[in-house]
mmCIF file of C-alpha atoms and ligand atoms in Angstrom:
data_model
loop_
_atom_site.group_PDB
_atom_site.id
_atom_site.type_symbol
_atom_site.label_atom_id
_atom_site.label_comp_id
_atom_site.label_asym_id
_atom_site.label_seq_id
_atom_site.Cartn_x
_atom_site.Cartn_y
_atom_site.Cartn_z
ATOM 1 C CA MET S 267 -8.319 -15.696 9.083
ATOM 2 C CA LYS S 268 -7.336 -14.604 13.111
ATOM 3 C CA SER S 269 -9.310 -12.285 14.958
ATOM 4 C CA PHE S 270 -8.371 -8.209 15.179
ATOM 5 C CA VAL S 271 -9.063 -5.406 16.199
ATOM 6 C CA TYR S 272 -8.900 -2.116 13.822
ATOM 7 C CA GLN S 273 -9.406 1.486 15.023
ATOM 8 C CA ASN S 274 -9.953 3.648 12.397
ATOM 9 C CA LEU S 275 -8.154 7.407 13.798
ATOM 10 C CA PRO S 276 -10.607 10.397 13.724
ATOM 11 C CA MET S 277 -8.695 12.342 10.791
ATOM 12 C CA ARG S 278 -9.724 14.098 7.628
ATOM 13 C CA VAL S 279 -6.745 13.854 4.401
ATOM 14 C CA VAL S 280 -6.496 16.343 1.150
ATOM 15 C CA PHE S 281 -4.532 14.784 -0.838
ATOM 16 C CA GLY S 282 -3.223 16.040 -4.288
ATOM 17 C CA ASP S 283 -1.038 18.749 -6.434
ATOM 18 C CA GLY S 284 -2.561 21.988 -4.776
ATOM 19 C CA ALA S 285 -4.053 20.719 -2.288
ATOM 20 C CA ILE S 286 -2.150 23.355 -0.093
ATOM 21 C CA SER S 287 -4.736 26.066 -1.553
ATOM 22 C CA ARG S 288 -7.234 23.979 0.394
ATOM 23 C CA LEU S 289 -6.267 24.975 2.847
ATOM 24 C CA PRO S 290 -8.124 28.366 3.650
ATOM 25 C CA GLU S 291 -11.514 25.497 3.752
ATOM 26 C CA GLU S 292 -9.342 23.174 6.258
ATOM 27 C CA VAL S 293 -8.716 25.851 8.660
ATOM 28 C CA GLN S 294 -12.575 26.857 8.841
ATOM 29 C CA ARG S 295 -14.046 23.240 8.707
ATOM 30 C CA LEU S 296 -12.629 23.436 12.320
ATOM 31 C CA GLY S 297 -14.864 26.651 12.979
ATOM 32 C CA ALA S 298 -11.235 28.264 14.122
ATOM 33 C CA ARG S 299 -10.530 32.394 13.194
ATOM 34 C CA SER S 300 -7.030 32.482 13.708
ATOM 35 C CA ALA S 301 -3.841 29.775 13.221
ATOM 36 C CA LEU S 302 -0.557 30.420 14.538
ATOM 37 C CA VAL S 303 2.069 28.999 11.484
ATOM 38 C CA LEU S 304 4.656 26.465 12.529
ATOM 39 C CA CYS S 305 7.935 25.766 10.987
ATOM 40 C CA THR S 306 11.640 25.599 10.932
ATOM 41 C CA GLU S 307 14.006 28.721 9.798
ATOM 42 C CA HIS S 308 14.815 26.912 6.837
ATOM 43 C CA GLN S 309 11.200 26.708 6.116
ATOM 44 C CA ARG S 310 10.468 30.446 6.560
ATOM 45 C CA ALA S 311 9.244 30.816 3.018
ATOM 46 C CA SER S 312 6.340 27.822 3.080
ATOM 47 C CA ALA S 313 4.914 29.479 6.322
ATOM 48 C CA GLU S 314 4.781 32.972 4.804
ATOM 49 C CA ARG S 315 2.562 31.642 1.592
ATOM 50 C CA VAL S 316 0.450 29.829 3.923
ATOM 51 C CA THR S 317 0.071 33.142 5.900
ATOM 52 C CA THR S 318 -0.584 34.484 2.865
ATOM 53 C CA LEU S 319 -3.168 31.865 1.517
ATOM 54 C CA LEU S 320 -5.053 31.736 5.445
ATOM 55 C CA GLY S 321 -5.320 35.948 4.990
ATOM 56 C CA GLU S 322 -7.059 37.540 8.168
ATOM 57 C CA ARG S 323 -6.958 34.037 9.395
ATOM 58 C CA ALA S 324 -3.214 34.309 9.894
ATOM 59 C CA ALA S 325 -2.030 34.946 13.485
ATOM 60 C CA GLY S 326 1.513 34.741 13.029
ATOM 61 C CA ILE S 327 4.532 32.166 12.449
ATOM 62 C CA TYR S 328 6.958 30.564 14.570
ATOM 63 C CA ASP S 329 9.230 29.465 12.992
ATOM 64 C CA ARG S 330 11.733 27.927 14.977
ATOM 65 C CA ALA S 331 10.878 23.553 15.123
ATOM 66 C CA GLN S 332 13.737 22.040 15.681
ATOM 67 C CA MET S 333 14.652 18.052 16.051
ATOM 68 C CA HIS S 334 13.353 16.050 18.977
ATOM 69 C CA VAL S 335 11.436 19.161 20.086
ATOM 70 C CA PRO S 336 13.269 20.567 23.177
ATOM 71 C CA ILE S 337 10.615 22.094 25.981
ATOM 72 C CA GLU S 338 11.752 24.731 25.723
ATOM 73 C CA THR S 339 10.877 25.457 22.578
ATOM 74 C CA ALA S 340 6.581 23.991 23.227
ATOM 75 C CA GLN S 341 6.465 26.148 25.931
ATOM 76 C CA GLU S 342 7.966 29.367 24.171
ATOM 77 C CA ALA S 343 5.223 28.300 20.884
ATOM 78 C CA ARG S 344 2.459 27.987 22.966
ATOM 79 C CA GLU S 345 3.093 30.944 25.206
ATOM 80 C CA MET S 346 3.043 32.335 21.657
ATOM 81 C CA ALA S 347 0.076 31.059 20.902
ATOM 82 C CA ARG S 348 -1.570 31.876 23.959
ATOM 83 C CA ARG S 349 -0.079 35.767 23.477
ATOM 84 C CA LEU S 350 -1.988 35.956 19.499
ATOM 85 C CA GLY S 351 -5.287 34.081 20.882
ATOM 86 C CA ALA S 352 -4.303 31.676 18.474
ATOM 87 C CA ASP S 353 -7.426 29.316 18.067
ATOM 88 C CA VAL S 354 -5.086 26.336 15.769
ATOM 89 C CA CYS S 355 -1.911 25.590 14.596
ATOM 90 C CA VAL S 356 -0.725 25.338 10.855
ATOM 91 C CA ALA S 357 2.162 23.249 11.228
ATOM 92 C CA ILE S 358 4.143 22.998 7.632
ATOM 93 C CA GLY S 359 7.444 20.232 7.867
ATOM 94 C CA GLY S 360 8.724 17.411 8.878
ATOM 95 C CA GLY S 361 8.583 15.392 11.132
ATOM 96 C CA SER S 362 9.784 18.117 13.689
ATOM 97 C CA THR S 363 8.172 20.563 12.622
ATOM 98 C CA ILE S 364 4.718 19.212 13.134
ATOM 99 C CA GLY S 365 5.886 17.552 16.365
ATOM 100 C CA LEU S 366 6.167 20.540 17.636
ATOM 101 C CA GLY S 367 2.136 21.095 16.639
ATOM 102 C CA LYS S 368 1.222 18.167 19.029
ATOM 103 C CA ALA S 369 3.684 19.459 22.378
ATOM 104 C CA ILE S 370 1.263 22.171 21.863
ATOM 105 C CA ALA S 371 -1.851 20.150 21.079
ATOM 106 C CA LEU S 372 -0.315 18.265 24.473
ATOM 107 C CA THR S 373 -1.477 21.008 27.170
ATOM 108 C CA SER S 374 -3.453 23.356 24.938
ATOM 109 C CA GLU S 375 -5.889 21.291 23.399
ATOM 110 C CA LEU S 376 -4.911 23.167 19.856
ATOM 111 C CA PRO S 377 -6.043 21.665 17.099
ATOM 112 C CA ILE S 378 -3.381 21.228 14.372
ATOM 113 C CA VAL S 379 -3.518 20.785 9.999
ATOM 114 C CA ALA S 380 -0.945 19.509 9.184
ATOM 115 C CA ILE S 381 1.228 20.130 6.176
ATOM 116 C CA PRO S 382 3.728 17.174 5.362
ATOM 117 C CA THR S 383 6.319 17.949 3.384
ATOM 118 C CA THR S 384 9.130 15.083 3.764
ATOM 119 C CA PHE S 385 7.604 11.191 3.944
ATOM 120 C CA ALA S 386 8.455 10.593 7.811
ATOM 121 C CA GLY S 387 4.652 9.659 8.875
ATOM 122 C CA SER S 388 4.554 11.862 11.985
ATOM 123 C CA GLU S 389 0.748 13.651 10.755
ATOM 124 C CA MET S 390 -0.810 9.824 10.753
ATOM 125 C CA THR S 391 0.079 9.265 14.417
ATOM 126 C CA PRO S 392 -0.920 10.073 17.741
ATOM 127 C CA ILE S 393 2.692 9.887 19.203
ATOM 128 C CA TYR S 394 4.689 12.651 20.618
ATOM 129 C CA GLY S 395 8.628 13.363 21.425
ATOM 130 C CA ILE S 396 9.315 16.108 23.536
ATOM 131 C CA THR S 397 12.984 16.413 24.931
ATOM 132 C CA GLU S 398 13.714 17.394 29.053
ATOM 133 C CA ASN S 399 16.957 17.401 29.785
ATOM 134 C CA ARG S 400 18.565 15.773 27.159
ATOM 135 C CA LEU S 401 15.606 13.049 27.459
ATOM 136 C CA LYS S 402 12.914 12.417 24.477
ATOM 137 C CA LYS S 403 10.753 11.018 26.822
ATOM 138 C CA THR S 404 7.330 9.464 24.031
ATOM 139 C CA GLY S 405 3.632 9.037 24.766
ATOM 140 C CA ARG S 406 0.448 8.173 22.660
ATOM 141 C CA ASP S 407 -2.498 10.704 23.322
ATOM 142 C CA ALA S 408 -5.403 11.324 20.974
ATOM 143 C CA ARG S 409 -5.514 14.937 21.765
ATOM 144 C CA VAL S 410 -1.959 15.219 19.284
ATOM 145 C CA LEU S 411 -3.219 13.685 16.084
ATOM 146 C CA PRO S 412 -3.768 15.825 13.260
ATOM 147 C CA GLN S 413 -7.701 16.861 12.311
ATOM 148 C CA SER S 414 -7.078 17.494 8.911
ATOM 149 C CA VAL S 415 -3.753 16.500 6.632
ATOM 150 C CA ILE S 416 -2.971 18.286 3.978
ATOM 151 C CA TYR S 417 -0.476 16.138 1.226
ATOM 152 C CA ASP S 418 0.531 18.142 -1.207
ATOM 153 C CA PRO S 419 3.341 16.787 -3.691
ATOM 154 C CA ALA S 420 4.502 19.707 -5.302
ATOM 155 C CA LEU S 421 5.806 20.879 -1.994
ATOM 156 C CA THR S 422 8.593 17.787 -1.564
ATOM 157 C CA SER S 423 10.295 18.978 -4.596
ATOM 158 C CA THR S 424 12.521 21.413 -2.620
ATOM 159 C CA LEU S 425 13.169 18.093 -0.206
ATOM 160 C CA PRO S 426 17.310 17.820 -0.488
ATOM 161 C CA PRO S 427 17.608 14.119 -2.640
ATOM 162 C CA GLN S 428 19.181 13.112 0.361
ATOM 163 C CA ILE S 429 16.608 13.714 2.614
ATOM 164 C CA ALA S 430 13.747 12.954 0.526
ATOM 165 C CA ALA S 431 16.260 9.392 0.147
ATOM 166 C CA THR S 432 16.123 8.090 3.668
ATOM 167 C CA SER S 433 13.241 10.101 4.728
ATOM 168 C CA GLY S 434 11.809 7.790 2.417
ATOM 169 C CA ILE S 435 13.300 4.490 3.420
ATOM 170 C CA ASN S 436 12.413 5.633 7.204
ATOM 171 C CA ALA S 437 8.437 5.430 5.612
ATOM 172 C CA ILE S 438 9.537 2.391 4.289
ATOM 173 C CA ALA S 439 10.783 0.742 8.382
ATOM 174 C CA HIS S 440 7.423 1.593 9.895
ATOM 175 C CA ALA S 441 5.386 -0.209 6.823
ATOM 176 C CA VAL S 442 8.563 -3.240 7.792
ATOM 177 C CA GLU S 443 7.003 -3.453 11.072
ATOM 178 C CA ALA S 444 4.010 -2.964 10.815
ATOM 179 C CA LEU S 445 3.957 -6.505 9.022
ATOM 180 C CA TYR S 446 5.069 -8.261 11.809
ATOM 181 C CA SER S 447 4.216 -6.046 14.684
ATOM 182 C CA PRO S 448 2.228 -8.194 17.092
ATOM 183 C CA ASP S 449 -1.127 -6.137 16.112
ATOM 184 C CA ALA S 450 -0.596 -6.664 12.741
ATOM 185 C CA ASN S 451 -4.420 -6.996 11.031
ATOM 186 C CA PRO S 452 -5.139 -7.500 7.653
ATOM 187 C CA ILE S 453 -6.018 -3.860 6.912
ATOM 188 C CA THR S 454 -2.441 -2.305 7.685
ATOM 189 C CA THR S 455 -0.908 -5.238 6.135
ATOM 190 C CA LEU S 456 -2.235 -4.041 3.130
ATOM 191 C CA MET S 457 -1.109 -0.369 3.501
ATOM 192 C CA ALA S 458 2.563 -1.852 4.259
ATOM 193 C CA GLU S 459 3.049 -3.585 1.488
ATOM 194 C CA GLU S 460 1.330 -1.721 -1.062
ATOM 195 C CA SER S 461 3.643 1.368 1.025
ATOM 196 C CA ILE S 462 7.168 -0.809 0.535
ATOM 197 C CA ARG S 463 6.082 -0.978 -2.411
ATOM 198 C CA THR S 464 4.953 2.480 -3.928
ATOM 199 C CA LEU S 465 8.151 4.074 -2.063
ATOM 200 C CA SER S 466 10.434 1.281 -3.657
ATOM 201 C CA GLN S 467 9.536 1.987 -7.208
ATOM 202 C CA SER S 468 8.725 5.900 -6.745
ATOM 203 C CA LEU S 469 11.609 7.185 -4.624
ATOM 204 C CA PRO S 470 14.980 5.991 -7.193
ATOM 205 C CA ARG S 471 12.705 8.636 -9.722
ATOM 206 C CA LEU S 472 12.113 10.693 -7.057
ATOM 207 C CA VAL S 473 15.666 10.787 -6.162
ATOM 208 C CA GLN S 474 17.415 11.537 -10.227
ATOM 209 C CA HIS S 475 14.303 13.662 -11.923
ATOM 210 C CA ARG S 476 12.745 16.074 -8.755
ATOM 211 C CA ASP S 477 11.294 17.511 -11.469
ATOM 212 C CA ASP S 478 9.173 14.259 -11.301
ATOM 213 C CA THR S 479 5.474 15.447 -10.256
ATOM 214 C CA GLU S 480 4.352 11.354 -10.112
ATOM 215 C CA ALA S 481 6.674 10.213 -8.547
ATOM 216 C CA ALA S 482 6.752 12.720 -5.877
ATOM 217 C CA SER S 483 2.870 12.112 -5.254
ATOM 218 C CA THR S 484 3.420 8.642 -5.348
ATOM 219 C CA ALA S 485 6.050 8.257 -2.741
ATOM 220 C CA LEU S 486 3.423 10.987 -0.821
ATOM 221 C CA TYR S 487 1.082 8.161 -0.998
ATOM 222 C CA GLY S 488 3.376 5.574 0.309
ATOM 223 C CA ALA S 489 4.459 7.597 3.195
ATOM 224 C CA TRP S 490 0.629 8.465 3.874
ATOM 225 C CA LEU S 491 0.228 4.820 3.877
ATOM 226 C CA ALA S 492 3.380 3.600 6.272
ATOM 227 C CA GLY S 493 2.636 7.121 8.542
ATOM 228 C CA ALA S 494 -0.840 5.730 8.538
ATOM 229 C CA CYS S 495 0.248 1.961 9.810
ATOM 230 C CA LEU S 496 2.825 3.104 12.470
ATOM 231 C CA GLY S 497 -0.663 5.180 13.939
ATOM 232 C CA ALA S 498 -1.899 2.097 13.898
ATOM 233 C CA VAL S 499 0.344 -0.775 15.532
ATOM 234 C CA GLY S 500 2.408 -1.812 17.646
ATOM 235 C CA MET S 501 6.558 -1.266 16.390
ATOM 236 C CA ALA S 502 9.308 -3.290 17.220
ATOM 237 C CA LEU S 503 13.031 -4.339 17.601
ATOM 238 C CA HIS S 504 14.137 -1.717 14.420
ATOM 239 C CA HIS S 505 12.299 1.163 16.101
ATOM 240 C CA LYS S 506 13.553 0.696 19.171
ATOM 241 C CA LEU S 507 17.683 0.331 17.986
ATOM 242 C CA CYS S 508 16.781 3.726 16.311
ATOM 243 C CA HIS S 509 15.068 5.600 19.536
ATOM 244 C CA THR S 510 18.225 4.054 21.600
ATOM 245 C CA LEU S 511 20.939 4.946 18.623
ATOM 246 C CA GLY S 512 18.688 8.564 18.739
ATOM 247 C CA GLY S 513 18.916 9.705 21.648
ATOM 248 C CA THR S 514 22.267 8.301 23.455
ATOM 249 C CA PHE S 515 24.189 9.219 20.219
ATOM 250 C CA ASN S 516 22.360 12.029 18.392
ATOM 251 C CA LEU S 517 22.335 10.949 15.199
ATOM 252 C CA PRO S 518 20.528 12.086 12.275
ATOM 253 C CA HIS S 519 16.551 10.543 12.455
ATOM 254 C CA ALA S 520 16.149 10.050 8.780
ATOM 255 C CA GLU S 521 19.201 8.492 7.989
ATOM 256 C CA MET S 522 19.954 6.166 11.043
ATOM 257 C CA HIS S 523 16.920 4.673 9.906
ATOM 258 C CA THR S 524 17.953 4.372 6.926
ATOM 259 C CA VAL S 525 21.336 2.535 7.965
ATOM 260 C CA VAL S 526 19.255 0.290 10.476
ATOM 261 C CA LEU S 527 17.122 -1.514 8.833
ATOM 262 C CA PRO S 528 18.374 -4.168 6.280
ATOM 263 C CA HIS S 529 19.835 -5.220 9.177
ATOM 264 C CA SER S 530 16.937 -5.194 11.492
ATOM 265 C CA ILE S 531 15.189 -6.814 8.777
ATOM 266 C CA ALA S 532 17.859 -9.642 8.199
ATOM 267 C CA TYR S 533 17.784 -9.924 12.342
ATOM 268 C CA ASN S 534 13.783 -10.802 11.914
ATOM 269 C CA ARG S 535 14.352 -12.462 8.736
ATOM 270 C CA ALA S 536 14.044 -16.176 10.096
ATOM 271 C CA ALA S 537 11.162 -15.591 12.582
ATOM 272 C CA ALA S 538 8.435 -13.897 10.539
ATOM 273 C CA PRO S 539 8.404 -15.641 7.226
ATOM 274 C CA GLU S 540 5.170 -14.396 5.915
ATOM 275 C CA ALA S 541 6.068 -9.966 6.744
ATOM 276 C CA MET S 542 9.158 -11.309 4.769
ATOM 277 C CA GLU S 543 7.766 -12.757 1.577
ATOM 278 C CA ARG S 544 5.532 -9.687 1.599
ATOM 279 C CA ILE S 545 8.247 -7.117 1.956
ATOM 280 C CA SER S 546 9.502 -9.555 -0.893
ATOM 281 C CA ARG S 547 7.309 -9.213 -3.023
ATOM 282 C CA ALA S 548 6.847 -5.195 -2.843
ATOM 283 C CA LEU S 549 10.320 -4.821 -3.711
ATOM 284 C CA GLY S 550 9.961 -6.842 -7.194
ATOM 285 C CA GLY S 551 11.281 -10.631 -5.710
ATOM 286 C CA ALA S 552 14.557 -9.384 -3.869
ATOM 287 C CA ASP S 553 16.235 -11.045 -0.411
ATOM 288 C CA PRO S 554 14.102 -8.548 2.226
ATOM 289 C CA ALA S 555 17.309 -7.200 3.962
ATOM 290 C CA GLN S 556 19.392 -7.011 1.055
ATOM 291 C CA GLY S 557 16.529 -5.171 -1.172
ATOM 292 C CA ILE S 558 16.365 -2.308 0.859
ATOM 293 C CA TYR S 559 20.466 -2.272 1.834
ATOM 294 C CA ASP S 560 20.727 -2.091 -1.902
ATOM 295 C CA LEU S 561 17.919 0.790 -2.547
ATOM 296 C CA ALA S 562 19.676 2.953 -0.484
ATOM 297 C CA ALA S 563 22.902 2.207 -2.269
ATOM 298 C CA ASN S 564 20.912 2.993 -5.548
ATOM 299 C CA LEU S 565 20.124 5.650 -3.613
ATOM 300 C CA GLY S 566 23.218 7.398 -2.941
ATOM 301 C CA THR S 567 22.741 7.089 0.657
ATOM 302 C CA PRO S 568 24.674 6.659 3.981
ATOM 303 C CA LEU S 569 25.076 2.656 4.805
ATOM 304 C CA SER S 570 26.932 2.505 7.398
ATOM 305 C CA LEU S 571 26.611 4.324 10.895
ATOM 306 C CA ARG S 572 30.286 4.987 11.056
ATOM 307 C CA GLU S 573 29.093 7.528 7.949
ATOM 308 C CA ILE S 574 26.559 8.611 9.771
ATOM 309 C CA GLY S 575 28.832 9.849 13.362
ATOM 310 C CA MET S 576 28.550 7.137 15.748
ATOM 311 C CA PRO S 577 31.181 6.716 17.940
ATOM 312 C CA GLU S 578 32.274 2.817 17.034
ATOM 313 C CA ASP S 579 32.972 2.791 21.223
ATOM 314 C CA GLY S 580 29.336 3.356 21.962
ATOM 315 C CA LEU S 581 27.710 0.002 20.175
ATOM 316 C CA GLU S 582 28.313 -1.616 23.340
ATOM 317 C CA THR S 583 26.601 0.899 25.527
ATOM 318 C CA ALA S 584 24.297 0.424 22.236
ATOM 319 C CA ALA S 585 23.301 -3.247 22.956
ATOM 320 C CA GLN S 586 23.247 -3.165 26.720
ATOM 321 C CA LEU S 587 20.034 0.141 26.658
ATOM 322 C CA ALA S 588 18.599 -1.779 23.167
ATOM 323 C CA THR S 589 18.630 -4.867 25.466
ATOM 324 C CA GLU S 590 17.672 -3.591 28.841
ATOM 325 C CA ASN S 591 13.494 -3.818 28.576
ATOM 326 C CA PRO S 592 11.846 -6.491 27.450
ATOM 327 C CA TYR S 593 9.560 -5.473 24.318
ATOM 328 C CA TYR S 594 8.129 -7.244 21.121
ATOM 329 C CA ASN S 595 9.527 -9.170 18.692
ATOM 330 C CA PRO S 596 9.567 -12.062 16.144
ATOM 331 C CA GLN S 597 13.389 -12.919 16.868
ATOM 332 C CA PRO S 598 14.482 -13.411 20.656
ATOM 333 C CA ILE S 599 16.825 -10.410 21.659
ATOM 334 C CA ASP S 600 19.811 -10.961 23.069
ATOM 335 C CA ARG S 601 22.998 -8.487 23.809
ATOM 336 C CA ALA S 602 25.366 -10.668 22.132
ATOM 337 C CA SER S 603 23.560 -10.733 18.742
ATOM 338 C CA ILE S 604 21.545 -7.198 19.025
ATOM 339 C CA LEU S 605 25.843 -6.363 19.107
ATOM 340 C CA GLU S 606 26.528 -8.574 15.877
ATOM 341 C CA LEU S 607 23.751 -6.317 14.724
ATOM 342 C CA LEU S 608 25.337 -2.882 15.555
ATOM 343 C CA THR S 609 28.662 -3.543 14.427
ATOM 344 C CA HIS S 610 27.841 -4.610 11.174
ATOM 345 C CA ALA S 611 25.391 -0.986 10.810
ATOM 346 C CA TYR S 612 28.205 0.100 11.715
ATOM 347 C CA GLN S 613 30.409 -0.746 9.197
ATOM 348 C CA GLY S 614 27.999 -1.133 6.780
ATOM 349 C CA LYS S 615 28.252 -4.273 5.488
ATOM 350 C CA ARG S 616 25.501 -6.034 2.821
ATOM 351 C CA PRO S 617 23.200 -8.391 4.287
ATOM 352 C CA SER S 618 24.380 -11.613 3.649
ATOM 353 C CA SER S 619 21.698 -13.950 1.875
ATOM 354 C CA ARG S 620 18.992 -16.269 3.574
HETATM 355 P P1 NAD P 764 13.037 17.184 9.552
HETATM 356 O O1 NAD P 764 11.113 17.488 10.103
HETATM 357 O O2 NAD P 764 13.747 17.225 11.263
HETATM 358 O O3 NAD P 764 13.514 18.075 8.623
HETATM 359 C C1 NAD P 764 14.993 17.603 8.135
HETATM 360 C C2 NAD P 764 15.392 19.175 7.984
HETATM 361 O O4 NAD P 764 14.694 19.199 6.457
HETATM 362 C C3 NAD P 764 14.309 20.422 8.344
HETATM 363 O O5 NAD P 764 15.207 21.204 8.570
HETATM 364 C C4 NAD P 764 12.897 20.917 7.403
HETATM 365 O O6 NAD P 764 13.296 22.135 7.319
HETATM 366 C C5 NAD P 764 13.678 20.579 5.771
HETATM 367 N N1 NAD P 764 12.667 20.288 5.566
HETATM 368 C C6 NAD P 764 11.911 19.585 5.517
HETATM 369 N N2 NAD P 764 10.398 19.325 4.054
HETATM 370 C C7 NAD P 764 10.954 19.826 3.829
HETATM 371 C C8 NAD P 764 11.216 20.419 2.194
HETATM 372 N N3 NAD P 764 10.038 19.807 1.583
HETATM 373 N N4 NAD P 764 12.267 21.438 1.615
HETATM 374 C C9 NAD P 764 13.275 21.807 1.364
HETATM 375 N N5 NAD P 764 13.355 20.968 3.082
HETATM 376 C C10 NAD P 764 13.065 19.826 4.023
HETATM 377 O O7 NAD P 764 12.561 15.754 9.695
HETATM 378 P P2 NAD P 764 12.167 14.180 9.082
HETATM 379 O O8 NAD P 764 12.341 13.464 9.120
HETATM 380 O O9 NAD P 764 10.844 14.745 8.905
HETATM 381 O O10 NAD P 764 12.119 14.262 11.060
HETATM 382 C C11 NAD P 764 11.811 13.567 11.728
HETATM 383 C C12 NAD P 764 11.145 13.720 13.369
HETATM 384 O O11 NAD P 764 10.374 13.975 13.647
HETATM 385 C C13 NAD P 764 11.986 13.014 14.385
HETATM 386 O O12 NAD P 764 12.170 13.836 15.581
HETATM 387 C C14 NAD P 764 10.991 11.451 14.693
HETATM 388 O O13 NAD P 764 11.407 11.288 15.716
HETATM 389 C C15 NAD P 764 10.252 12.873 13.876
HETATM 390 N N6 NAD P 764 8.934 12.035 13.967
HETATM 391 C C16 NAD P 764 8.010 11.102 14.765
HETATM 392 C C17 NAD P 764 7.183 10.714 14.516
HETATM 393 C C18 NAD P 764 5.770 10.267 15.155
HETATM 394 O O14 NAD P 764 4.716 9.734 15.027
HETATM 395 N N7 NAD P 764 5.817 11.119 16.202
HETATM 396 C C19 NAD P 764 7.203 9.601 13.311
HETATM 397 C C20 NAD P 764 8.138 10.169 12.126
HETATM 398 C C21 NAD P 764 8.566 10.707 12.460
#
């Protein structure tokens, strides 16, 4: 076995149906007395449930979390936390709301208790992103890692099927790239393969039967593993492409990951045989690129960049931006090949077999 470094991230996970009821205990464990609850406008009702659970430990609700964490939002929420004397943030929602908690923690050091309600995985990583003057800056900082994460599968039952499906494939993307990461190690590899297996098996059940609690639980477990992979090892071409497309063309995050992933896998297929074997095994023997494409098709998600708002005349720019700075990828990167990949993703073509 090759030598490796594995660093465990210091966080606590409480998992299970009804786990949200253990929130007061988690807040108390941190020695906190006053919590600012973060959510989007859309999830205000969930945040109110949280304040009821917290009782006198609830300081207030900030309900203006937004995609990509605009710096003005982070400043406003941080100011509200200061004014109310909050000593902890409880973030209930997807990657956008947890991202807001991270932006607050970055400068105030307020600890975060995260209650994820999608499969995006941000709660498991020390990665933050803040948007200023339309530019999203990302970084890694141990201060933004939530101290406690409560996974309650029941909370995902209100996710519209399309968000459940694309957010689940967004999680699979973290696991796929962890398998061919330069710092992949036996632990992350184990988590990544299990994540792809559990998500690919549970998402179709979850999308068809929104009340299938076992499927919700399995999917959330898979998303946790995927998030842990994202937090532990570096990503490659697929995440770079999505970062570029999201930042430049403001495409919806999870849908974009879903559309691009089969094509990123096809691009790396010949250069990362061991990773591909694991992906294929996790998908029950399918070709890795076609297997993910077919999973998305079965889930009824968008399959082309065209459908999700990508302008065709932006493909050249995207290929240029995605190849400007060198970064690790199993298959060497050049502009013409990336343009071809993006064109396939734009058209929504099913990747050819190996
Ligand atoms: P999101 O947080 O933007 O949520 C999408 C919408 O779904 C929102 O309106 C939200 O209120 C709603 N929603 C969430 N959960 C719901 C539920 N259970 N029921 C009903 N509605 C619900 O989407 P996301 O895909 O979770 O997160 C995407 C963002 O997270 C991106 O900005 C991405 O960059 C970031 N992200 C960061 C990391 C990281 O490690 N830093 C990892 C993954 C994603």
